[in-house]
mmCIF file of C-alpha atoms in Angstrom:
data_model
loop_
_atom_site.group_PDB
_atom_site.id
_atom_site.type_symbol
_atom_site.label_atom_id
_atom_site.label_comp_id
_atom_site.label_asym_id
_atom_site.label_seq_id
_atom_site.Cartn_x
_atom_site.Cartn_y
_atom_site.Cartn_z
ATOM 1 C CA MET A 1 218.935 69.735 176.333
ATOM 2 C CA PHE A 2 219.472 73.352 177.283
ATOM 3 C CA ARG A 3 221.011 74.322 174.876
ATOM 4 C CA ALA A 4 218.308 73.147 172.018
ATOM 5 C CA LEU A 5 215.244 75.231 174.359
ATOM 6 C CA ALA A 6 217.234 78.020 174.162
ATOM 7 C CA PHE A 7 218.129 78.036 170.200
ATOM 8 C CA ALA A 8 214.426 77.569 170.179
ATOM 9 C CA SER A 9 213.521 80.178 172.268
ATOM 10 C CA ILE A 10 215.533 82.022 170.110
ATOM 11 C CA ILE A 11 214.186 81.036 167.242
ATOM 12 C CA SER A 12 210.337 81.803 168.895
ATOM 13 C CA ALA A 13 211.426 85.350 169.311
ATOM 14 C CA LEU A 14 213.108 85.738 165.438
ATOM 15 C CA CYS A 15 209.149 85.093 164.626
ATOM 16 C CA VAL A 16 207.146 86.893 167.658
ATOM 17 C CA CYS A 17 209.692 90.144 166.439
ATOM 18 C CA SER A 18 208.928 88.778 163.113
ATOM 19 C CA SER A 19 205.114 89.266 163.048
ATOM 20 C CA VAL A 20 205.664 92.222 165.448
ATOM 21 C CA ARG A 21 207.557 94.111 161.786
ATOM 22 C CA ALA A 22 204.611 92.796 159.385
ATOM 23 C CA ASP A 23 201.904 94.211 161.729
ATOM 24 C CA GLU A 24 203.159 97.488 161.443
ATOM 25 C CA ALA A 25 204.366 97.528 158.187
ATOM 26 C CA GLU A 26 200.751 96.734 157.631
ATOM 27 C CA ASP A 27 199.443 99.111 159.997
ATOM 28 C CA LYS A 28 201.363 101.855 157.834
ATOM 29 C CA ALA A 29 200.595 101.208 154.243
ATOM 30 C CA VAL A 30 196.541 101.169 155.425
ATOM 31 C CA ALA A 31 196.664 105.071 157.553
ATOM 32 C CA PHE A 32 198.227 105.209 154.210
ATOM 33 C CA VAL A 33 195.800 103.748 151.622
ATOM 34 C CA GLU A 34 193.567 105.730 154.134
ATOM 35 C CA LYS A 35 194.429 108.812 153.761
ATOM 36 C CA LEU A 36 194.104 108.918 150.305
ATOM 37 C CA GLY A 37 190.246 108.509 150.988
ATOM 38 C CA GLY A 38 191.242 104.371 150.161
ATOM 39 C CA LYS A 39 189.657 101.343 151.553
ATOM 40 C CA VAL A 40 190.685 98.067 152.928
ATOM 41 C CA HIS A 41 189.229 95.140 153.854
ATOM 42 C CA ARG A 42 190.569 92.253 155.952
ATOM 43 C CA GLY A 43 190.097 88.598 155.216
ATOM 44 C CA GLU A 44 189.640 85.544 157.514
ATOM 45 C CA THR A 45 192.951 83.409 158.346
ATOM 46 C CA PRO A 46 194.102 81.436 160.937
ATOM 47 C CA SER A 47 197.050 83.337 161.398
ATOM 48 C CA GLY A 48 194.776 86.588 161.975
ATOM 49 C CA LYS A 49 192.805 88.839 160.062
ATOM 50 C CA PRO A 50 195.334 90.673 157.332
ATOM 51 C CA VAL A 51 194.658 93.420 154.398
ATOM 52 C CA VAL A 52 193.153 90.895 151.978
ATOM 53 C CA SER A 53 191.872 93.999 149.330
ATOM 54 C CA VAL A 54 193.119 97.700 148.482
ATOM 55 C CA PHE A 55 190.076 100.454 146.705
ATOM 56 C CA LEU A 56 192.196 103.705 145.725
ATOM 57 C CA TYR A 57 190.001 104.222 143.033
ATOM 58 C CA ALA A 58 190.227 107.474 141.930
ATOM 59 C CA CYS A 59 192.631 108.665 144.835
ATOM 60 C CA PRO A 60 195.479 110.791 144.205
ATOM 61 C CA LEU A 61 197.446 107.559 144.346
ATOM 62 C CA SER A 62 201.145 108.412 142.183
ATOM 63 C CA ASP A 63 204.709 105.520 141.364
ATOM 64 C CA ALA A 64 206.026 106.982 144.600
ATOM 65 C CA GLY A 65 202.772 106.380 147.307
ATOM 66 C CA VAL A 66 202.935 102.200 145.599
ATOM 67 C CA LYS A 67 205.816 102.013 147.249
ATOM 68 C CA GLU A 68 203.733 101.842 149.951
ATOM 69 C CA LEU A 69 201.635 99.499 150.162
ATOM 70 C CA ALA A 70 204.612 97.014 150.220
ATOM 71 C CA GLY A 71 203.458 96.453 153.620
ATOM 72 C CA LEU A 72 200.392 94.203 152.220
ATOM 73 C CA LYS A 73 201.377 90.735 151.979
ATOM 74 C CA ALA A 74 198.271 89.111 151.644
ATOM 75 C CA LEU A 75 196.978 91.493 149.470
ATOM 76 C CA THR A 76 194.291 89.746 146.184
ATOM 77 C CA THR A 77 192.746 93.011 144.821
ATOM 78 C CA LEU A 78 194.406 95.720 144.533
ATOM 79 C CA ASN A 79 192.202 98.895 142.613
ATOM 80 C CA LEU A 80 194.042 101.243 141.060
ATOM 81 C CA GLY A 81 192.073 102.437 138.468
ATOM 82 C CA ALA A 82 191.762 106.281 137.563
ATOM 83 C CA THR A 83 194.655 107.403 139.440
ATOM 84 C CA LYS A 84 198.182 108.443 138.313
ATOM 85 C CA VAL A 85 200.212 105.699 138.387
ATOM 86 C CA THR A 86 202.688 104.315 135.629
ATOM 87 C CA ASP A 87 204.139 102.173 133.877
ATOM 88 C CA VAL A 88 206.987 102.824 137.446
ATOM 89 C CA GLY A 89 204.213 102.583 139.391
ATOM 90 C CA VAL A 90 203.063 99.296 138.063
ATOM 91 C CA LYS A 91 206.945 98.190 138.669
ATOM 92 C CA GLU A 92 206.628 98.452 141.830
ATOM 93 C CA LEU A 93 203.271 95.601 142.009
ATOM 94 C CA ALA A 94 206.073 93.030 141.696
ATOM 95 C CA GLY A 95 205.851 91.417 145.055
ATOM 96 C CA PHE A 96 202.140 90.751 144.421
ATOM 97 C CA LYS A 97 202.361 87.723 143.451
ATOM 98 C CA ALA A 98 198.542 86.531 144.973
ATOM 99 C CA LEU A 99 197.263 88.901 144.081
ATOM 100 C CA THR A 100 194.377 87.472 141.741
ATOM 101 C CA THR A 101 191.607 90.619 140.658
ATOM 102 C CA LEU A 102 193.856 94.269 139.445
ATOM 103 C CA ASN A 103 192.233 97.727 138.569
ATOM 104 C CA LEU A 104 194.128 100.102 136.058
ATOM 105 C CA SER A 105 191.298 101.541 134.129
ATOM 106 C CA PHE A 106 191.842 105.114 133.290
ATOM 107 C CA THR A 107 194.989 105.028 133.436
ATOM 108 C CA THR A 108 198.652 106.204 131.505
ATOM 109 C CA LEU A 109 198.789 102.155 131.735
ATOM 110 C CA THR A 110 200.987 101.139 128.104
ATOM 111 C CA ASP A 111 202.338 97.612 127.171
ATOM 112 C CA VAL A 112 205.525 98.403 129.304
ATOM 113 C CA GLY A 113 203.981 98.410 132.076
ATOM 114 C CA VAL A 114 201.634 95.060 130.540
ATOM 115 C CA LYS A 115 204.740 93.372 130.667
ATOM 116 C CA GLU A 116 205.211 93.820 134.578
ATOM 117 C CA LEU A 117 202.079 91.586 134.988
ATOM 118 C CA ALA A 118 203.396 88.447 133.026
ATOM 119 C CA GLY A 119 204.341 86.847 135.922
ATOM 120 C CA PHE A 120 200.931 86.964 138.421
ATOM 121 C CA LYS A 121 199.835 83.604 137.762
ATOM 122 C CA ALA A 122 196.952 83.580 139.674
ATOM 123 C CA LEU A 123 195.128 86.537 138.204
ATOM 124 C CA THR A 124 192.010 85.427 137.691
ATOM 125 C CA THR A 125 189.983 89.535 136.844
ATOM 126 C CA LEU A 126 192.574 92.221 134.770
ATOM 127 C CA GLU A 127 190.734 95.632 134.294
ATOM 128 C CA LEU A 128 192.933 97.298 131.702
ATOM 129 C CA ASN A 129 189.965 100.137 130.197
ATOM 130 C CA TYR A 130 191.109 103.039 128.804
ATOM 131 C CA THR A 131 195.044 103.399 128.956
ATOM 132 C CA ASP A 132 197.533 102.598 126.581
ATOM 133 C CA VAL A 133 197.913 99.571 125.949
ATOM 134 C CA THR A 134 198.169 97.520 122.235
ATOM 135 C CA ASP A 135 197.884 94.360 120.389
ATOM 136 C CA ALA A 136 201.669 94.748 122.144
ATOM 137 C CA GLY A 137 200.400 94.923 125.272
ATOM 138 C CA VAL A 138 198.333 92.467 124.880
ATOM 139 C CA LYS A 139 200.873 89.965 123.660
ATOM 140 C CA GLU A 140 202.481 89.661 127.120
ATOM 141 C CA LEU A 141 199.226 88.670 128.283
ATOM 142 C CA ALA A 142 198.267 85.010 126.498
ATOM 143 C CA GLY A 143 200.694 83.791 129.256
ATOM 144 C CA LEU A 144 198.004 84.659 132.351
ATOM 145 C CA LYS A 145 196.001 81.404 132.140
ATOM 146 C CA ALA A 146 193.688 81.852 134.375
ATOM 147 C CA LEU A 147 192.291 84.742 133.384
ATOM 148 C CA THR A 148 188.329 85.435 133.192
ATOM 149 C CA THR A 149 187.776 88.226 133.538
ATOM 150 C CA LEU A 150 189.757 90.909 130.974
ATOM 151 C CA GLY A 151 188.546 93.936 130.610
ATOM 152 C CA LEU A 152 190.360 96.014 126.932
ATOM 153 C CA GLY A 153 187.661 98.662 126.228
ATOM 154 C CA GLY A 154 188.480 101.964 125.145
ATOM 155 C CA THR A 155 191.937 100.696 123.889
ATOM 156 C CA LYS A 156 193.932 100.673 121.049
ATOM 157 C CA VAL A 157 193.798 97.482 120.377
ATOM 158 C CA THR A 158 192.959 95.832 117.437
ATOM 159 C CA ASP A 159 192.980 92.372 115.314
ATOM 160 C CA ALA A 160 195.785 91.077 116.093
ATOM 161 C CA GLY A 161 195.034 91.830 119.814
ATOM 162 C CA VAL A 162 192.312 89.601 120.012
ATOM 163 C CA LYS A 163 194.173 87.022 118.320
ATOM 164 C CA GLU A 164 195.825 86.869 121.352
ATOM 165 C CA LEU A 165 193.336 86.403 123.521
ATOM 166 C CA ALA A 166 191.865 82.416 122.197
ATOM 167 C CA SER A 167 194.512 81.369 124.003
ATOM 168 C CA LEU A 168 192.727 81.799 127.567
ATOM 169 C CA LYS A 169 190.164 79.469 127.234
ATOM 170 C CA GLU A 170 188.445 80.341 130.902
ATOM 171 C CA LEU A 171 187.234 83.804 130.141
ATOM 172 C CA SER A 172 183.993 84.766 130.253
ATOM 173 C CA VAL A 173 183.912 87.881 131.168
ATOM 174 C CA LEU A 174 185.321 90.276 127.927
ATOM 175 C CA GLY A 175 185.494 93.973 126.936
ATOM 176 C CA LEU A 176 186.467 95.144 123.489
ATOM 177 C CA PHE A 177 183.923 98.292 123.592
ATOM 178 C CA ALA A 178 185.191 101.073 122.585
ATOM 179 C CA ALA A 179 187.925 99.518 121.245
ATOM 180 C CA LYS A 180 187.400 100.880 118.080
ATOM 181 C CA ALA A 181 190.380 98.586 115.849
ATOM 182 C CA VAL A 182 188.575 96.378 116.152
ATOM 183 C CA THR A 183 186.600 93.970 113.246
ATOM 184 C CA ASP A 184 184.350 91.310 112.299
ATOM 185 C CA ALA A 185 188.538 90.073 111.926
ATOM 186 C CA GLY A 186 189.144 89.965 115.295
ATOM 187 C CA VAL A 187 185.014 88.247 116.700
ATOM 188 C CA LYS A 188 186.024 85.606 114.538
ATOM 189 C CA GLU A 189 188.976 84.386 116.463
ATOM 190 C CA LEU A 190 187.084 84.964 119.831
ATOM 191 C CA ALA A 191 184.570 81.684 118.613
ATOM 192 C CA GLY A 192 186.923 79.051 120.140
ATOM 193 C CA LEU A 193 186.718 81.094 123.341
ATOM 194 C CA LYS A 194 183.116 79.151 124.323
ATOM 195 C CA ALA A 195 183.899 79.231 128.167
ATOM 196 C CA LEU A 196 182.331 83.304 127.013
ATOM 197 C CA THR A 197 179.414 84.052 129.283
ATOM 198 C CA THR A 198 179.276 88.106 128.573
ATOM 199 C CA LEU A 199 181.125 90.214 126.048
ATOM 200 C CA GLU A 200 181.322 93.517 124.754
ATOM 201 C CA LEU A 201 181.893 94.760 121.109
ATOM 202 C CA GLY A 202 179.561 97.840 121.261
ATOM 203 C CA LEU A 203 180.688 100.980 119.523
ATOM 204 C CA THR A 204 183.583 98.863 117.378
ATOM 205 C CA LYS A 205 183.728 97.984 113.652
ATOM 206 C CA VAL A 206 181.753 94.891 113.794
ATOM 207 C CA THR A 207 178.539 93.963 111.953
ATOM 208 C CA ASP A 208 176.375 91.296 111.191
ATOM 209 C CA ALA A 209 178.924 88.835 109.843
ATOM 210 C CA GLY A 210 181.072 89.073 113.832
ATOM 211 C CA VAL A 211 177.742 88.234 114.669
ATOM 212 C CA LYS A 212 177.516 85.090 112.571
ATOM 213 C CA GLU A 213 181.500 84.031 114.435
ATOM 214 C CA LEU A 214 179.708 83.796 118.293
ATOM 215 C CA ALA A 215 176.432 81.829 117.298
ATOM 216 C CA GLY A 216 178.643 78.550 118.995
ATOM 217 C CA LEU A 217 179.483 80.671 122.504
ATOM 218 C CA LYS A 218 176.771 79.378 123.643
ATOM 219 C CA ALA A 219 177.117 79.998 127.156
ATOM 220 C CA LEU A 220 176.813 84.011 126.689
ATOM 221 C CA THR A 221 174.325 86.013 128.244
ATOM 222 C CA THR A 222 175.941 89.003 128.556
ATOM 223 C CA LEU A 223 176.046 90.678 124.456
ATOM 224 C CA ASP A 224 176.962 94.046 124.404
ATOM 225 C CA LEU A 225 176.767 95.231 120.201
ATOM 226 C CA HIS A 226 175.560 99.401 120.967
ATOM 227 C CA TYR A 227 176.672 101.378 118.442
ATOM 228 C CA THR A 228 177.823 98.794 116.219
ATOM 229 C CA GLY A 229 176.788 97.613 112.451
ATOM 230 C CA VAL A 230 174.379 95.562 113.360
ATOM 231 C CA THR A 231 171.291 95.202 111.589
ATOM 232 C CA ASP A 232 168.588 93.083 111.028
ATOM 233 C CA ALA A 233 170.784 89.701 109.441
ATOM 234 C CA GLY A 234 173.059 90.210 112.208
ATOM 235 C CA VAL A 235 169.607 89.806 114.753
ATOM 236 C CA LYS A 236 168.610 86.292 113.200
ATOM 237 C CA GLU A 237 172.014 84.587 114.154
ATOM 238 C CA LEU A 238 171.465 85.196 117.428
ATOM 239 C CA ALA A 239 168.861 83.712 117.722
ATOM 240 C CA GLY A 240 170.220 80.072 119.217
ATOM 241 C CA LEU A 241 172.029 81.773 121.997
ATOM 242 C CA LYS A 242 169.214 81.134 124.046
ATOM 243 C CA ALA A 243 171.114 81.735 127.651
ATOM 244 C CA LEU A 244 170.930 85.785 127.042
ATOM 245 C CA SER A 245 169.626 87.573 129.143
ATOM 246 C CA VAL A 246 171.352 91.095 128.652
ATOM 247 C CA LEU A 247 170.841 92.579 124.275
ATOM 248 C CA ASP A 248 172.672 95.837 124.313
ATOM 249 C CA LEU A 249 171.501 96.189 120.330
ATOM 250 C CA GLY A 250 171.349 99.833 121.179
ATOM 251 C CA ASN A 251 171.665 102.869 118.280
ATOM 252 C CA THR A 252 171.711 99.917 115.181
ATOM 253 C CA GLY A 253 170.110 99.614 112.080
ATOM 254 C CA VAL A 254 168.395 96.535 113.787
ATOM 255 C CA THR A 255 164.289 97.152 112.913
ATOM 256 C CA ASP A 256 161.124 95.813 113.247
ATOM 257 C CA ALA A 257 161.712 92.471 111.063
ATOM 258 C CA GLY A 258 164.860 92.444 113.757
ATOM 259 C CA VAL A 259 163.391 91.874 117.042
ATOM 260 C CA LYS A 260 161.056 89.296 115.558
ATOM 261 C CA GLU A 261 163.684 87.082 115.938
ATOM 262 C CA LEU A 262 164.700 87.983 119.158
ATOM 263 C CA ALA A 263 160.865 86.356 119.988
ATOM 264 C CA GLY A 264 162.689 82.149 121.064
ATOM 265 C CA LEU A 265 164.954 84.092 123.936
ATOM 266 C CA LYS A 266 162.797 84.067 126.717
ATOM 267 C CA ALA A 267 165.567 84.324 129.279
ATOM 268 C CA LEU A 268 166.157 87.720 127.991
ATOM 269 C CA THR A 269 165.220 90.588 130.965
ATOM 270 C CA THR A 270 167.359 93.768 129.774
ATOM 271 C CA LEU A 271 167.491 94.410 126.323
ATOM 272 C CA ASN A 272 168.501 97.795 124.559
ATOM 273 C CA LEU A 273 166.526 99.252 121.733
ATOM 274 C CA GLY A 274 167.182 102.818 122.387
ATOM 275 C CA GLY A 275 167.940 104.295 118.974
ATOM 276 C CA ALA A 276 167.392 101.306 116.965
ATOM 277 C CA LYS A 277 164.312 101.657 114.279
ATOM 278 C CA VAL A 278 161.836 100.251 115.952
ATOM 279 C CA THR A 279 158.560 100.834 115.540
ATOM 280 C CA ASP A 280 155.132 99.571 117.070
ATOM 281 C CA ALA A 281 154.796 96.941 115.211
ATOM 282 C CA GLY A 282 158.099 95.862 116.759
ATOM 283 C CA VAL A 283 156.836 96.408 120.276
ATOM 284 C CA LYS A 284 154.317 94.103 119.856
ATOM 285 C CA GLU A 285 156.810 91.282 118.908
ATOM 286 C CA LEU A 286 158.372 91.459 122.874
ATOM 287 C CA ALA A 287 155.298 90.167 123.517
ATOM 288 C CA GLY A 288 156.477 86.518 124.669
ATOM 289 C CA LEU A 289 159.433 88.001 126.862
ATOM 290 C CA LYS A 290 157.700 88.341 130.064
ATOM 291 C CA ALA A 291 160.459 88.321 132.058
ATOM 292 C CA LEU A 292 162.260 91.810 131.024
ATOM 293 C CA SER A 293 163.515 94.201 133.567
ATOM 294 C CA THR A 294 164.409 96.265 131.785
ATOM 295 C CA LEU A 295 163.521 97.980 128.519
ATOM 296 C CA ASN A 296 165.238 101.333 126.696
ATOM 297 C CA LEU A 297 162.935 102.241 123.841
ATOM 298 C CA GLY A 298 164.764 105.810 123.928
ATOM 299 C CA GLY A 299 164.891 107.362 120.753
ATOM 300 C CA THR A 300 163.020 104.944 118.509
ATOM 301 C CA LYS A 301 159.363 105.670 116.279
ATOM 302 C CA VAL A 302 157.199 103.406 119.079
ATOM 303 C CA THR A 303 154.356 105.841 119.897
ATOM 304 C CA ASP A 304 151.412 106.116 122.459
ATOM 305 C CA THR A 305 149.697 102.164 120.166
ATOM 306 C CA GLY A 306 152.748 100.563 120.938
ATOM 307 C CA LEU A 307 152.601 101.642 124.456
ATOM 308 C CA LYS A 308 149.277 99.794 124.907
ATOM 309 C CA GLU A 309 151.618 95.965 123.968
ATOM 310 C CA LEU A 310 153.501 97.721 127.187
ATOM 311 C CA ALA A 311 150.391 96.195 129.023
ATOM 312 C CA GLY A 312 152.112 92.604 129.857
ATOM 313 C CA PHE A 313 155.195 93.432 130.901
ATOM 314 C CA LYS A 314 154.425 93.499 135.093
ATOM 315 C CA ALA A 315 158.138 92.605 135.744
ATOM 316 C CA LEU A 316 159.869 96.009 134.640
ATOM 317 C CA THR A 317 161.234 97.861 136.909
ATOM 318 C CA THR A 318 163.321 100.315 134.329
ATOM 319 C CA LEU A 319 161.670 101.408 130.986
ATOM 320 C CA ASP A 320 163.312 104.542 129.257
ATOM 321 C CA LEU A 321 160.091 106.101 126.236
ATOM 322 C CA SER A 322 162.478 108.775 126.428
ATOM 323 C CA PHE A 323 162.170 111.388 122.907
ATOM 324 C CA THR A 324 159.305 108.982 121.594
ATOM 325 C CA THR A 325 156.184 111.093 119.881
ATOM 326 C CA LEU A 326 154.995 109.835 123.577
ATOM 327 C CA THR A 327 151.948 112.065 124.632
ATOM 328 C CA ASP A 328 149.679 112.117 128.393
ATOM 329 C CA ALA A 329 146.907 108.667 126.858
ATOM 330 C CA GLY A 330 150.188 107.062 126.155
ATOM 331 C CA VAL A 331 151.589 107.149 129.238
ATOM 332 C CA LYS A 332 148.185 106.237 131.250
ATOM 333 C CA GLU A 333 148.986 103.141 129.007
ATOM 334 C CA LEU A 334 151.837 102.490 132.255
ATOM 335 C CA ALA A 335 150.003 102.444 134.966
ATOM 336 C CA GLY A 336 149.312 98.676 135.187
ATOM 337 C CA LEU A 337 153.403 98.808 135.319
ATOM 338 C CA THR A 338 153.949 98.516 139.302
ATOM 339 C CA ALA A 339 157.116 97.214 140.247
ATOM 340 C CA LEU A 340 158.362 100.062 137.738
ATOM 341 C CA THR A 341 161.282 101.783 139.729
ATOM 342 C CA LEU A 342 162.864 104.096 137.097
ATOM 343 C CA LEU A 343 161.146 105.886 134.366
ATOM 344 C CA ASP A 344 162.341 108.349 131.502
ATOM 345 C CA LEU A 345 159.860 109.826 129.719
ATOM 346 C CA SER A 346 162.520 112.931 129.151
ATOM 347 C CA GLY A 347 162.159 114.352 125.677
ATOM 348 C CA THR A 348 158.422 113.728 125.436
ATOM 349 C CA THR A 349 155.148 115.878 124.665
ATOM 350 C CA LEU A 350 154.013 114.664 128.335
ATOM 351 C CA THR A 351 151.842 117.159 130.587
ATOM 352 C CA ASP A 352 150.680 117.827 133.491
ATOM 353 C CA ALA A 353 148.120 115.798 132.632
ATOM 354 C CA GLY A 354 149.769 112.868 131.412
ATOM 355 C CA VAL A 355 151.689 113.273 134.891
ATOM 356 C CA LYS A 356 148.478 112.506 136.892
ATOM 357 C CA GLU A 357 148.704 109.109 135.229
ATOM 358 C CA LEU A 358 151.836 108.135 136.983
ATOM 359 C CA ALA A 359 150.123 108.052 140.170
ATOM 360 C CA PRO A 360 149.615 104.301 140.992
ATOM 361 C CA LEU A 361 153.709 104.265 140.350
ATOM 362 C CA THR A 362 153.930 103.838 143.940
ATOM 363 C CA ASN A 363 157.502 102.052 143.417
ATOM 364 C CA LEU A 364 159.186 104.991 141.346
ATOM 365 C CA THR A 365 162.281 105.452 142.981
ATOM 366 C CA MET A 366 164.164 107.363 139.923
ATOM 367 C CA LEU A 367 162.613 109.543 137.084
ATOM 368 C CA TYR A 368 163.005 111.634 133.936
ATOM 369 C CA LEU A 369 161.004 114.415 133.046
ATOM 370 C CA GLY A 370 163.445 116.830 131.399
ATOM 371 C CA GLU A 371 162.358 118.862 127.946
ATOM 372 C CA THR A 372 158.692 118.149 128.574
ATOM 373 C CA GLY A 373 155.212 120.664 129.416
ATOM 374 C CA VAL A 374 156.052 119.656 133.370
ATOM 375 C CA THR A 375 155.416 122.868 135.856
ATOM 376 C CA ASP A 376 154.281 123.817 138.687
ATOM 377 C CA ALA A 377 151.015 122.141 138.724
ATOM 378 C CA GLY A 378 152.494 118.914 137.461
ATOM 379 C CA LEU A 379 154.397 118.205 140.445
ATOM 380 C CA LYS A 380 152.333 118.205 142.718
ATOM 381 C CA GLU A 381 150.883 115.235 141.025
ATOM 382 C CA LEU A 382 153.728 113.869 142.324
ATOM 383 C CA ALA A 383 153.437 114.005 145.612
ATOM 384 C CA GLY A 384 152.078 110.908 146.147
ATOM 385 C CA LEU A 385 154.760 109.273 144.900
ATOM 386 C CA LYS A 386 156.970 108.409 148.355
ATOM 387 C CA ASN A 387 159.618 105.896 147.148
ATOM 388 C CA LEU A 388 161.343 109.006 144.514
ATOM 389 C CA THR A 389 164.843 109.329 145.369
ATOM 390 C CA ALA A 390 166.249 111.343 142.716
ATOM 391 C CA LEU A 391 163.855 113.619 139.490
ATOM 392 C CA PHE A 392 165.249 115.556 136.833
ATOM 393 C CA LEU A 393 163.583 118.110 135.967
ATOM 394 C CA PHE A 394 166.320 119.813 133.077
ATOM 395 C CA ASN A 395 164.532 122.464 131.021
ATOM 396 C CA THR A 396 161.352 123.031 132.645
ATOM 397 C CA LYS A 397 158.732 125.085 132.890
ATOM 398 C CA VAL A 398 159.070 123.988 136.370
ATOM 399 C CA THR A 399 159.594 127.162 139.875
ATOM 400 C CA ASP A 400 161.654 127.471 142.361
ATOM 401 C CA ALA A 401 158.274 127.943 144.703
ATOM 402 C CA GLY A 402 157.472 123.664 143.141
ATOM 403 C CA VAL A 403 160.340 122.550 143.579
ATOM 404 C CA LYS A 404 160.066 123.896 147.396
ATOM 405 C CA GLU A 405 156.760 122.416 147.853
ATOM 406 C CA LEU A 406 157.762 119.121 146.717
ATOM 407 C CA THR A 407 160.285 119.164 148.267
ATOM 408 C CA ALA A 408 158.687 119.725 151.618
ATOM 409 C CA ALA A 409 155.878 116.198 150.260
ATOM 410 C CA LEU A 410 159.103 114.429 149.253
ATOM 411 C CA PRO A 411 162.281 115.181 151.370
ATOM 412 C CA LYS A 412 164.518 112.183 150.738
ATOM 413 C CA CYS A 413 164.058 112.617 146.792
ATOM 414 C CA LYS A 414 166.666 114.822 145.477
ATOM 415 C CA ILE A 415 165.415 117.773 142.818
ATOM 416 C CA MET A 416 167.758 118.657 139.692
ATOM 417 C CA ARG A 417 167.238 121.040 137.535
#
């Protein structure tokens, strides 16, 4: 009996010592992270508050530094984006099998490093944007069946790599933006990923033929097609995606006819038509999209006449009209959009008279007036916009004196010129 009690005491003591050592290792790792300017987050468990998340994005972390994280045994989220970590450092992550979220974007990671991630079966979110990953690396991810979010934007991935993703049936968010080798053939391989809610294909070689392959992805809520070869014919293929709330068609060949095809997408809250071939007639076609809160018409052929059509968009909080032929008369049409918090009028013929028309927009926090005719007299008209936190005045005739006066009236507003 005595021997049994003694043995139990020894085991208990060893457990305590082990726990103390683990705490010390964790504390040492936390100190290292914070010294680099990183942040940690602790979780709530029956046994204490272990570190479950580490944020080291853009911190001066090297491969050697990754070893210093070894004491964080409960880690589930790790952000090493924009650090100096290479394939060598990724190998040091082998002990973190509980990771569910990992960000290695903007590092020099290659396929060799991705191979080291193949055993991280618990991963649900993996960000590899702007790394040197190729199709061979993507093939190594095929076994990560729990993935719901995958970022491969700005990589060298081609259609062959996209094909390797077809088995990841749980994917709901897929970023392929600026994966410039991806074409319609690659998009066709995504047709079976019915769980997709967000798909980013901007700056790829996708055309109308590729968009047609998306018609069956009824769960899509966010679709990015900016700077692609999409035209009105492609937009017509989107008509059945009724769940879409965010659609980016910026700098595409879409015209007023294409905009007309969007009329049935009543759930749209964000629409980017910047740089598209849209005119006043196109703006008129948007009339039924009452849920719109963000609208980009920058660089289009929209005029003051078209702005009259915006009067009914009372939910708008963000509006971009930069580099259009907008005049002071057009700005007057915006007076009723009192929910606006961001307004971009850069590169228009706006003058001080037009700035005066902004007075009712008291919820504005960000205002872009660069490359306009605004002067110090116009700045005086902004003094009543007490919620302004950022004002952009690049390439204007505004003087130091005018800025000083407005700063006195709006001390919380950062003025950039």
